[in-house]
Amino acid sequence: SKEAVDHAKKEIEQILEELRNNSGAIIVSISLLETKEIKKIIGFKGKQIQAIQADTGAWLRVEEDNMVVIIEGSQEQTEAARSQVEDILKQYRSQPTYPKENLPLKRSERTALLAEAGKAIRHLKQSSGARVYIQDIPENDEEWTLTISGTPESIQKAKELLEETLNLAKDAHEKREAAKKAK
């Protein structure tokens, strides 16, 4: 139950606080610049942060609200963990960043892109080399956003293919509507 979880959290926090006060543990914090860095430190299903803890013996906690990584342990443990975290951040921060464009999508356009399990989006990605994805689903079902990122050339190619795909979908829709009216 929620009460049991809250109670367990309080007990664990109390035990950890006592250990910190009695162990002479060193606490180090590393600031994060953006939320994507949180995912890099934690890793898929927590595997990255678990590996750092297992490798160094330090205890790590990522505070998303404060955008900080907290490392606790002995001097040697915290230095080793800090080095690993800083290496991950350095590698992530040195990756080239590509421009991105956000394009509004109408309901019919979204439907065309997601038809047949997203076949059109996969085609855009594969043919252009750009990253193409639909932003988080908004509360208002009418205003979706398609994001295209990559090199300027790949973005341009993706936009051309997008226009072509949407025109084909529009033509097919108009033919279906005309056929319905003819009946």
Short mmCIF file of N, CA and C in Angstrom, two decimals:
data_model
loop_
_atom_site.label_atom_id
_atom_site.label_comp_id
_atom_site.label_asym_id
_atom_site.label_seq_id
_atom_site.Cartn_x
_atom_site.Cartn_y
_atom_site.Cartn_z
N SER A 1 0.85 -1.18 0.00
CA SER A 1 0.00 0.00 0.00
C SER A 1 0.89 1.24 0.00
N LYS A 2 0.29 2.37 -0.33
CA LYS A 2 1.04 3.62 -0.36
C LYS A 2 1.59 3.94 1.03
N GLU A 3 0.81 3.68 2.06
CA GLU A 3 1.26 3.96 3.42
C GLU A 3 2.47 3.11 3.78
N ALA A 4 2.44 1.84 3.38
CA ALA A 4 3.56 0.94 3.68
C ALA A 4 4.82 1.39 2.94
N VAL A 5 4.65 1.80 1.69
CA VAL A 5 5.80 2.28 0.91
C VAL A 5 6.37 3.55 1.53
N ASP A 6 5.51 4.48 1.90
CA ASP A 6 5.96 5.72 2.54
C ASP A 6 6.71 5.43 3.84
N HIS A 7 6.16 4.50 4.63
CA HIS A 7 6.80 4.12 5.89
C HIS A 7 8.17 3.50 5.64
N ALA A 8 8.26 2.62 4.64
CA ALA A 8 9.54 1.98 4.32
C ALA A 8 10.56 3.00 3.84
N LYS A 9 10.11 3.96 3.03
CA LYS A 9 11.02 5.01 2.56
C LYS A 9 11.59 5.80 3.73
N LYS A 10 10.71 6.16 4.68
CA LYS A 10 11.17 6.92 5.84
C LYS A 10 12.19 6.14 6.66
N GLU A 11 11.94 4.85 6.83
CA GLU A 11 12.88 4.02 7.59
C GLU A 11 14.22 3.91 6.88
N ILE A 12 14.18 3.72 5.56
CA ILE A 12 15.42 3.62 4.78
C ILE A 12 16.18 4.93 4.84
N GLU A 13 15.48 6.06 4.70
CA GLU A 13 16.14 7.36 4.77
C GLU A 13 16.78 7.58 6.13
N GLN A 14 16.09 7.13 7.18
CA GLN A 14 16.64 7.28 8.53
C GLN A 14 17.90 6.44 8.70
N ILE A 15 17.87 5.20 8.20
CA ILE A 15 19.05 4.33 8.29
C ILE A 15 20.21 4.92 7.51
N LEU A 16 19.92 5.41 6.29
CA LEU A 16 20.97 6.01 5.48
C LEU A 16 21.56 7.25 6.15
N GLU A 17 20.71 8.04 6.76
CA GLU A 17 21.19 9.24 7.45
C GLU A 17 22.11 8.86 8.61
N GLU A 18 21.75 7.83 9.34
CA GLU A 18 22.60 7.37 10.45
C GLU A 18 23.93 6.87 9.92
N LEU A 19 23.90 6.12 8.81
CA LEU A 19 25.14 5.62 8.22
C LEU A 19 26.03 6.77 7.77
N ARG A 20 25.41 7.76 7.16
CA ARG A 20 26.19 8.92 6.70
C ARG A 20 26.86 9.62 7.88
N ASN A 21 26.11 9.80 8.94
CA ASN A 21 26.64 10.51 10.10
C ASN A 21 27.73 9.74 10.82
N ASN A 22 27.66 8.40 10.76
CA ASN A 22 28.60 7.58 11.52
C ASN A 22 29.73 7.00 10.68
N SER A 23 29.62 7.03 9.38
CA SER A 23 30.59 6.32 8.57
C SER A 23 31.72 7.19 8.05
N GLY A 24 31.58 8.48 8.15
CA GLY A 24 32.59 9.34 7.57
C GLY A 24 32.54 9.34 6.05
N ALA A 25 31.38 8.98 5.53
CA ALA A 25 31.23 8.93 4.07
C ALA A 25 31.37 10.32 3.48
N ILE A 26 31.87 10.35 2.28
CA ILE A 26 32.03 11.60 1.55
C ILE A 26 30.87 11.71 0.57
N ILE A 27 30.30 12.89 0.49
CA ILE A 27 29.18 13.12 -0.43
C ILE A 27 29.63 14.11 -1.49
N VAL A 28 29.44 13.73 -2.75
CA VAL A 28 29.82 14.56 -3.88
C VAL A 28 28.59 14.76 -4.74
N SER A 29 28.44 15.94 -5.31
CA SER A 29 27.32 16.15 -6.23
C SER A 29 27.86 16.67 -7.56
N ILE A 30 27.21 16.21 -8.63
CA ILE A 30 27.57 16.64 -9.98
C ILE A 30 26.31 17.21 -10.62
N SER A 31 26.40 18.45 -11.09
CA SER A 31 25.25 19.10 -11.71
C SER A 31 25.05 18.59 -13.13
N LEU A 32 23.78 18.46 -13.49
CA LEU A 32 23.41 18.05 -14.84
C LEU A 32 22.85 19.26 -15.57
N LEU A 33 23.09 19.31 -16.88
CA LEU A 33 22.67 20.47 -17.66
C LEU A 33 21.30 20.30 -18.30
N GLU A 34 20.93 19.07 -18.61
CA GLU A 34 19.64 18.83 -19.26
C GLU A 34 19.10 17.46 -18.86
N THR A 35 17.80 17.28 -19.04
CA THR A 35 17.16 16.05 -18.59
C THR A 35 17.66 14.81 -19.33
N LYS A 36 18.13 14.96 -20.55
CA LYS A 36 18.65 13.80 -21.28
C LYS A 36 19.86 13.20 -20.57
N GLU A 37 20.61 14.03 -19.84
CA GLU A 37 21.76 13.53 -19.12
C GLU A 37 21.35 12.58 -18.00
N ILE A 38 20.17 12.79 -17.44
CA ILE A 38 19.66 11.88 -16.41
C ILE A 38 19.56 10.48 -16.98
N LYS A 39 18.98 10.37 -18.18
CA LYS A 39 18.82 9.06 -18.81
C LYS A 39 20.17 8.42 -19.10
N LYS A 40 21.16 9.21 -19.47
CA LYS A 40 22.49 8.67 -19.76
C LYS A 40 23.13 8.11 -18.50
N ILE A 41 22.96 8.79 -17.37
CA ILE A 41 23.56 8.32 -16.12
C ILE A 41 22.83 7.08 -15.62
N ILE A 42 21.52 7.09 -15.66
CA ILE A 42 20.74 5.95 -15.16
C ILE A 42 20.88 4.76 -16.10
N GLY A 43 20.80 5.02 -17.41
CA GLY A 43 20.90 3.94 -18.38
C GLY A 43 19.58 3.20 -18.54
N PHE A 44 19.53 2.34 -19.53
CA PHE A 44 18.33 1.56 -19.81
C PHE A 44 18.03 0.64 -18.63
N LYS A 45 16.85 0.80 -18.08
CA LYS A 45 16.38 0.01 -16.93
C LYS A 45 17.34 0.10 -15.73
N GLY A 46 18.05 1.24 -15.63
CA GLY A 46 18.93 1.46 -14.48
C GLY A 46 20.26 0.73 -14.55
N LYS A 47 20.57 0.13 -15.67
CA LYS A 47 21.78 -0.69 -15.76
C LYS A 47 23.07 0.13 -15.63
N GLN A 48 23.10 1.35 -16.17
CA GLN A 48 24.31 2.17 -16.11
C GLN A 48 24.65 2.56 -14.68
N ILE A 49 23.67 3.07 -13.95
CA ILE A 49 23.93 3.50 -12.58
C ILE A 49 24.26 2.30 -11.68
N GLN A 50 23.61 1.18 -11.95
CA GLN A 50 23.91 -0.04 -11.19
C GLN A 50 25.34 -0.51 -11.45
N ALA A 51 25.78 -0.41 -12.70
CA ALA A 51 27.14 -0.83 -13.04
C ALA A 51 28.16 0.06 -12.35
N ILE A 52 27.90 1.36 -12.30
CA ILE A 52 28.83 2.28 -11.62
C ILE A 52 28.90 1.93 -10.14
N GLN A 53 27.75 1.69 -9.54
CA GLN A 53 27.73 1.35 -8.11
C GLN A 53 28.47 0.04 -7.85
N ALA A 54 28.22 -0.96 -8.70
CA ALA A 54 28.87 -2.26 -8.51
C ALA A 54 30.39 -2.14 -8.72
N ASP A 55 30.79 -1.35 -9.69
CA ASP A 55 32.20 -1.20 -10.01
C ASP A 55 32.97 -0.41 -8.96
N THR A 56 32.34 0.60 -8.39
CA THR A 56 33.06 1.50 -7.48
C THR A 56 32.75 1.28 -6.01
N GLY A 57 31.60 0.70 -5.71
CA GLY A 57 31.19 0.54 -4.33
C GLY A 57 30.53 1.79 -3.76
N ALA A 58 30.45 2.84 -4.55
CA ALA A 58 29.80 4.08 -4.11
C ALA A 58 28.29 3.93 -4.27
N TRP A 59 27.56 4.79 -3.59
CA TRP A 59 26.10 4.81 -3.69
C TRP A 59 25.75 6.05 -4.49
N LEU A 60 24.94 5.88 -5.57
CA LEU A 60 24.57 7.00 -6.43
C LEU A 60 23.07 7.21 -6.41
N ARG A 61 22.70 8.47 -6.49
CA ARG A 61 21.28 8.83 -6.58
C ARG A 61 21.16 10.01 -7.54
N VAL A 62 20.21 9.92 -8.45
CA VAL A 62 19.96 11.02 -9.38
C VAL A 62 18.72 11.75 -8.91
N GLU A 63 18.87 13.03 -8.62
CA GLU A 63 17.75 13.85 -8.20
C GLU A 63 17.27 14.65 -9.42
N GLU A 64 16.19 14.17 -10.02
CA GLU A 64 15.69 14.80 -11.24
C GLU A 64 15.23 16.23 -10.99
N ASP A 65 14.58 16.48 -9.86
CA ASP A 65 14.08 17.83 -9.56
C ASP A 65 15.21 18.84 -9.46
N ASN A 66 16.32 18.43 -8.87
CA ASN A 66 17.45 19.33 -8.67
C ASN A 66 18.49 19.23 -9.78
N MET A 67 18.30 18.29 -10.71
CA MET A 67 19.24 18.08 -11.82
C MET A 67 20.66 17.86 -11.29
N VAL A 68 20.79 16.87 -10.42
CA VAL A 68 22.09 16.60 -9.81
C VAL A 68 22.24 15.11 -9.55
N VAL A 69 23.49 14.63 -9.62
CA VAL A 69 23.83 13.26 -9.24
C VAL A 69 24.53 13.35 -7.89
N ILE A 70 24.04 12.60 -6.94
CA ILE A 70 24.64 12.55 -5.61
C ILE A 70 25.42 11.24 -5.50
N ILE A 71 26.68 11.34 -5.08
CA ILE A 71 27.54 10.16 -4.92
C ILE A 71 28.00 10.12 -3.47
N GLU A 72 27.88 8.94 -2.86
CA GLU A 72 28.31 8.78 -1.47
C GLU A 72 29.20 7.56 -1.35
N GLY A 73 30.18 7.66 -0.50
CA GLY A 73 31.07 6.53 -0.23
C GLY A 73 32.36 7.03 0.35
N SER A 74 33.34 6.15 0.36
CA SER A 74 34.67 6.54 0.84
C SER A 74 35.30 7.47 -0.19
N GLN A 75 36.43 8.04 0.18
CA GLN A 75 37.14 8.93 -0.74
C GLN A 75 37.42 8.22 -2.07
N GLU A 76 37.93 7.01 -1.98
CA GLU A 76 38.28 6.24 -3.17
C GLU A 76 37.03 5.90 -4.00
N GLN A 77 35.96 5.50 -3.33
CA GLN A 77 34.72 5.14 -4.02
C GLN A 77 34.11 6.34 -4.74
N THR A 78 34.03 7.47 -4.04
CA THR A 78 33.41 8.65 -4.65
C THR A 78 34.25 9.18 -5.81
N GLU A 79 35.57 9.12 -5.68
CA GLU A 79 36.42 9.58 -6.79
C GLU A 79 36.23 8.68 -8.02
N ALA A 80 36.17 7.38 -7.81
CA ALA A 80 35.99 6.45 -8.93
C ALA A 80 34.63 6.65 -9.58
N ALA A 81 33.59 6.78 -8.77
CA ALA A 81 32.24 6.99 -9.32
C ALA A 81 32.14 8.34 -10.02
N ARG A 82 32.72 9.35 -9.41
CA ARG A 82 32.68 10.69 -10.03
C ARG A 82 33.37 10.64 -11.39
N SER A 83 34.48 9.97 -11.48
CA SER A 83 35.21 9.85 -12.74
C SER A 83 34.34 9.18 -13.81
N GLN A 84 33.65 8.10 -13.44
CA GLN A 84 32.80 7.39 -14.40
C GLN A 84 31.62 8.27 -14.84
N VAL A 85 31.00 8.95 -13.90
CA VAL A 85 29.86 9.82 -14.24
C VAL A 85 30.34 10.95 -15.15
N GLU A 86 31.46 11.56 -14.81
CA GLU A 86 31.99 12.65 -15.62
C GLU A 86 32.37 12.18 -17.02
N ASP A 87 32.89 10.94 -17.13
CA ASP A 87 33.21 10.39 -18.45
C ASP A 87 31.95 10.23 -19.30
N ILE A 88 30.87 9.75 -18.69
CA ILE A 88 29.60 9.59 -19.41
C ILE A 88 29.10 10.96 -19.88
N LEU A 89 29.13 11.94 -18.99
CA LEU A 89 28.67 13.28 -19.34
C LEU A 89 29.55 13.91 -20.42
N LYS A 90 30.87 13.72 -20.31
CA LYS A 90 31.79 14.29 -21.29
C LYS A 90 31.52 13.69 -22.67
N GLN A 91 31.32 12.38 -22.70
CA GLN A 91 31.03 11.71 -23.97
C GLN A 91 29.71 12.21 -24.56
N TYR A 92 28.68 12.30 -23.71
CA TYR A 92 27.37 12.76 -24.18
C TYR A 92 27.45 14.22 -24.66
N ARG A 93 28.11 15.05 -23.90
CA ARG A 93 28.17 16.48 -24.23
C ARG A 93 29.02 16.77 -25.46
N SER A 94 29.93 15.87 -25.79
CA SER A 94 30.78 16.09 -26.96
C SER A 94 30.14 15.61 -28.26
N GLN A 95 29.01 14.92 -28.16
CA GLN A 95 28.33 14.47 -29.37
C GLN A 95 27.79 15.68 -30.13
N PRO A 96 27.88 15.62 -31.46
CA PRO A 96 27.36 16.76 -32.21
C PRO A 96 25.85 16.88 -32.03
N THR A 97 25.40 18.10 -31.93
CA THR A 97 23.96 18.32 -31.84
C THR A 97 23.48 18.76 -33.21
N TYR A 98 22.36 18.23 -33.58
CA TYR A 98 21.80 18.53 -34.89
C TYR A 98 20.59 19.42 -34.74
N PRO A 99 20.37 20.23 -35.75
CA PRO A 99 19.17 21.06 -35.69
C PRO A 99 17.93 20.19 -35.76
N LYS A 100 16.83 20.75 -35.30
CA LYS A 100 15.58 20.02 -35.44
C LYS A 100 14.48 21.00 -35.79
N GLU A 101 13.48 20.46 -36.43
CA GLU A 101 12.33 21.26 -36.81
C GLU A 101 11.08 20.58 -36.29
N ASN A 102 10.19 21.39 -35.76
CA ASN A 102 8.90 20.89 -35.29
C ASN A 102 7.83 21.35 -36.28
N LEU A 103 7.08 20.40 -36.78
CA LEU A 103 6.04 20.70 -37.75
C LEU A 103 4.69 20.32 -37.17
N PRO A 104 3.70 21.21 -37.23
CA PRO A 104 2.38 20.86 -36.71
C PRO A 104 1.74 19.80 -37.63
N LEU A 105 0.99 18.90 -37.03
CA LEU A 105 0.30 17.85 -37.78
C LEU A 105 -1.19 17.94 -37.55
N LYS A 106 -1.95 17.90 -38.63
CA LYS A 106 -3.40 17.80 -38.53
C LYS A 106 -3.75 16.35 -38.26
N ARG A 107 -4.95 16.11 -37.81
CA ARG A 107 -5.39 14.76 -37.49
C ARG A 107 -5.24 13.83 -38.71
N SER A 108 -5.64 14.29 -39.89
CA SER A 108 -5.57 13.45 -41.08
C SER A 108 -4.11 13.14 -41.44
N GLU A 109 -3.22 14.10 -41.24
CA GLU A 109 -1.80 13.88 -41.53
C GLU A 109 -1.21 12.87 -40.55
N ARG A 110 -1.56 13.02 -39.29
CA ARG A 110 -1.08 12.07 -38.28
C ARG A 110 -1.54 10.67 -38.61
N THR A 111 -2.81 10.55 -39.01
CA THR A 111 -3.36 9.24 -39.36
C THR A 111 -2.60 8.63 -40.53
N ALA A 112 -2.29 9.47 -41.52
CA ALA A 112 -1.55 8.97 -42.70
C ALA A 112 -0.16 8.48 -42.31
N LEU A 113 0.51 9.19 -41.40
CA LEU A 113 1.86 8.81 -41.00
C LEU A 113 1.89 7.57 -40.10
N LEU A 114 0.84 7.39 -39.32
CA LEU A 114 0.81 6.26 -38.39
C LEU A 114 0.12 5.03 -38.95
N ALA A 115 -0.46 5.15 -40.13
CA ALA A 115 -1.16 4.01 -40.74
C ALA A 115 -0.20 2.85 -40.92
N GLU A 116 -0.75 1.67 -40.84
CA GLU A 116 0.03 0.43 -40.99
C GLU A 116 1.25 0.43 -40.07
N ALA A 117 0.99 0.70 -38.82
CA ALA A 117 2.00 0.64 -37.75
C ALA A 117 3.20 1.55 -38.02
N GLY A 118 2.92 2.75 -38.51
CA GLY A 118 3.98 3.74 -38.68
C GLY A 118 4.89 3.50 -39.88
N LYS A 119 4.39 2.80 -40.87
CA LYS A 119 5.19 2.49 -42.06
C LYS A 119 5.74 3.75 -42.71
N ALA A 120 4.94 4.80 -42.81
CA ALA A 120 5.38 6.05 -43.45
C ALA A 120 6.51 6.70 -42.67
N ILE A 121 6.43 6.70 -41.35
CA ILE A 121 7.49 7.31 -40.54
C ILE A 121 8.79 6.51 -40.69
N ARG A 122 8.68 5.19 -40.68
CA ARG A 122 9.88 4.36 -40.89
C ARG A 122 10.52 4.67 -42.24
N HIS A 123 9.68 4.82 -43.27
CA HIS A 123 10.19 5.14 -44.60
C HIS A 123 10.90 6.50 -44.60
N LEU A 124 10.31 7.49 -43.93
CA LEU A 124 10.95 8.81 -43.84
C LEU A 124 12.32 8.72 -43.18
N LYS A 125 12.40 7.96 -42.10
CA LYS A 125 13.66 7.80 -41.37
C LYS A 125 14.71 7.12 -42.24
N GLN A 126 14.32 6.00 -42.82
CA GLN A 126 15.28 5.21 -43.60
C GLN A 126 15.74 5.94 -44.85
N SER A 127 14.83 6.62 -45.52
CA SER A 127 15.17 7.27 -46.78
C SER A 127 15.92 8.58 -46.62
N SER A 128 15.71 9.27 -45.51
CA SER A 128 16.34 10.58 -45.32
C SER A 128 17.56 10.55 -44.42
N GLY A 129 17.62 9.58 -43.51
CA GLY A 129 18.69 9.55 -42.53
C GLY A 129 18.43 10.45 -41.33
N ALA A 130 17.28 11.11 -41.30
CA ALA A 130 16.93 11.99 -40.19
C ALA A 130 16.19 11.20 -39.11
N ARG A 131 16.17 11.76 -37.91
CA ARG A 131 15.31 11.22 -36.85
C ARG A 131 13.95 11.86 -37.04
N VAL A 132 12.92 11.03 -37.08
CA VAL A 132 11.57 11.53 -37.30
C VAL A 132 10.69 10.89 -36.24
N TYR A 133 10.01 11.71 -35.46
CA TYR A 133 9.13 11.17 -34.43
C TYR A 133 8.03 12.16 -34.09
N ILE A 134 6.94 11.61 -33.59
CA ILE A 134 5.82 12.44 -33.16
C ILE A 134 6.01 12.72 -31.69
N GLN A 135 5.92 14.00 -31.32
CA GLN A 135 6.08 14.40 -29.93
C GLN A 135 5.02 13.72 -29.06
N ASP A 136 5.20 13.84 -27.76
CA ASP A 136 4.23 13.28 -26.82
C ASP A 136 2.82 13.68 -27.21
N ILE A 137 1.90 12.77 -26.97
CA ILE A 137 0.51 13.00 -27.33
C ILE A 137 -0.05 14.14 -26.48
N PRO A 138 -0.56 15.18 -27.13
CA PRO A 138 -1.09 16.32 -26.38
C PRO A 138 -2.50 16.03 -25.86
N GLU A 139 -2.93 16.85 -24.92
CA GLU A 139 -4.29 16.70 -24.41
C GLU A 139 -5.31 17.02 -25.49
N ASN A 140 -5.04 18.04 -26.27
CA ASN A 140 -5.93 18.40 -27.37
C ASN A 140 -5.56 17.51 -28.55
N ASP A 141 -6.44 16.61 -28.91
CA ASP A 141 -6.15 15.59 -29.90
C ASP A 141 -5.90 16.15 -31.30
N GLU A 142 -6.14 17.42 -31.51
CA GLU A 142 -6.00 17.99 -32.84
C GLU A 142 -4.61 18.56 -33.11
N GLU A 143 -3.82 18.87 -32.08
CA GLU A 143 -2.56 19.58 -32.27
C GLU A 143 -1.37 18.70 -31.93
N TRP A 144 -0.92 17.92 -32.88
CA TRP A 144 0.24 17.06 -32.69
C TRP A 144 1.43 17.72 -33.36
N THR A 145 2.64 17.27 -32.99
CA THR A 145 3.85 17.85 -33.56
C THR A 145 4.76 16.73 -34.05
N LEU A 146 5.23 16.88 -35.28
CA LEU A 146 6.21 15.96 -35.84
C LEU A 146 7.56 16.65 -35.72
N THR A 147 8.53 15.96 -35.15
CA THR A 147 9.87 16.51 -35.00
C THR A 147 10.82 15.78 -35.95
N ILE A 148 11.58 16.55 -36.68
CA ILE A 148 12.59 16.01 -37.59
C ILE A 148 13.92 16.60 -37.18
N SER A 149 14.91 15.75 -36.91
CA SER A 149 16.23 16.26 -36.56
C SER A 149 17.29 15.49 -37.33
N GLY A 150 18.42 16.12 -37.51
CA GLY A 150 19.53 15.52 -38.25
C GLY A 150 20.34 16.61 -38.91
N THR A 151 21.05 16.21 -39.93
CA THR A 151 21.82 17.21 -40.67
C THR A 151 20.83 18.05 -41.47
N PRO A 152 21.22 19.26 -41.87
CA PRO A 152 20.30 20.07 -42.67
C PRO A 152 19.83 19.34 -43.94
N GLU A 153 20.73 18.56 -44.54
CA GLU A 153 20.37 17.83 -45.76
C GLU A 153 19.32 16.75 -45.46
N SER A 154 19.53 16.01 -44.35
CA SER A 154 18.58 14.94 -44.03
C SER A 154 17.23 15.51 -43.62
N ILE A 155 17.22 16.66 -42.97
CA ILE A 155 15.96 17.31 -42.60
C ILE A 155 15.21 17.72 -43.86
N GLN A 156 15.93 18.33 -44.79
CA GLN A 156 15.30 18.75 -46.05
C GLN A 156 14.73 17.56 -46.80
N LYS A 157 15.49 16.48 -46.88
CA LYS A 157 15.04 15.27 -47.57
C LYS A 157 13.79 14.71 -46.87
N ALA A 158 13.80 14.68 -45.55
CA ALA A 158 12.65 14.17 -44.80
C ALA A 158 11.42 15.03 -45.04
N LYS A 159 11.61 16.35 -45.09
CA LYS A 159 10.47 17.25 -45.34
C LYS A 159 9.90 17.03 -46.73
N GLU A 160 10.77 16.83 -47.72
CA GLU A 160 10.30 16.55 -49.08
C GLU A 160 9.51 15.25 -49.12
N LEU A 161 10.05 14.21 -48.48
CA LEU A 161 9.37 12.91 -48.45
C LEU A 161 8.06 13.00 -47.67
N LEU A 162 8.05 13.81 -46.61
CA LEU A 162 6.83 14.01 -45.82
C LEU A 162 5.74 14.63 -46.69
N GLU A 163 6.11 15.68 -47.41
CA GLU A 163 5.13 16.34 -48.28
C GLU A 163 4.59 15.36 -49.33
N GLU A 164 5.48 14.60 -49.92
CA GLU A 164 5.08 13.60 -50.92
C GLU A 164 4.14 12.56 -50.30
N THR A 165 4.49 12.07 -49.13
CA THR A 165 3.67 11.06 -48.44
C THR A 165 2.29 11.60 -48.11
N LEU A 166 2.25 12.84 -47.59
CA LEU A 166 0.96 13.42 -47.22
C LEU A 166 0.11 13.72 -48.45
N ASN A 167 0.73 14.14 -49.55
CA ASN A 167 -0.02 14.36 -50.78
C ASN A 167 -0.61 13.07 -51.31
N LEU A 168 0.16 11.99 -51.27
CA LEU A 168 -0.36 10.68 -51.71
C LEU A 168 -1.52 10.23 -50.83
N ALA A 169 -1.38 10.44 -49.54
CA ALA A 169 -2.46 10.06 -48.61
C ALA A 169 -3.70 10.90 -48.86
N LYS A 170 -3.51 12.19 -49.12
CA LYS A 170 -4.64 13.08 -49.40
C LYS A 170 -5.34 12.66 -50.69
N ASP A 171 -4.56 12.36 -51.73
CA ASP A 171 -5.14 11.91 -53.00
C ASP A 171 -5.94 10.62 -52.81
N ALA A 172 -5.39 9.69 -52.07
CA ALA A 172 -6.08 8.42 -51.82
C ALA A 172 -7.37 8.65 -51.06
N HIS A 173 -7.34 9.55 -50.09
CA HIS A 173 -8.53 9.87 -49.31
C HIS A 173 -9.60 10.50 -50.20
N GLU A 174 -9.19 11.43 -51.06
CA GLU A 174 -10.15 12.08 -51.96
C GLU A 174 -10.77 11.08 -52.93
N LYS A 175 -9.98 10.11 -53.41
CA LYS A 175 -10.52 9.07 -54.29
C LYS A 175 -11.54 8.21 -53.57
N ARG A 176 -11.25 7.88 -52.33
CA ARG A 176 -12.21 7.07 -51.54
C ARG A 176 -13.51 7.83 -51.33
N GLU A 177 -13.39 9.12 -51.01
CA GLU A 177 -14.58 9.94 -50.80
C GLU A 177 -15.40 10.07 -52.09
N ALA A 178 -14.72 10.24 -53.22
CA ALA A 178 -15.41 10.36 -54.51
C ALA A 178 -16.13 9.05 -54.85
N ALA A 179 -15.48 7.92 -54.52
CA ALA A 179 -16.08 6.62 -54.79
C ALA A 179 -17.32 6.41 -53.92
N LYS A 180 -17.28 6.90 -52.68
CA LYS A 180 -18.45 6.80 -51.78
C LYS A 180 -19.61 7.61 -52.34
N LYS A 181 -19.31 8.81 -52.82
CA LYS A 181 -20.36 9.68 -53.36
C LYS A 181 -20.95 9.12 -54.65
N ALA A 182 -20.12 8.43 -55.43
CA ALA A 182 -20.58 7.87 -56.69
C ALA A 182 -21.56 6.73 -56.46
N LYS A 183 -21.46 6.06 -55.33
CA LYS A 183 -22.35 4.94 -55.00
C LYS A 183 -23.67 5.51 -54.62
#
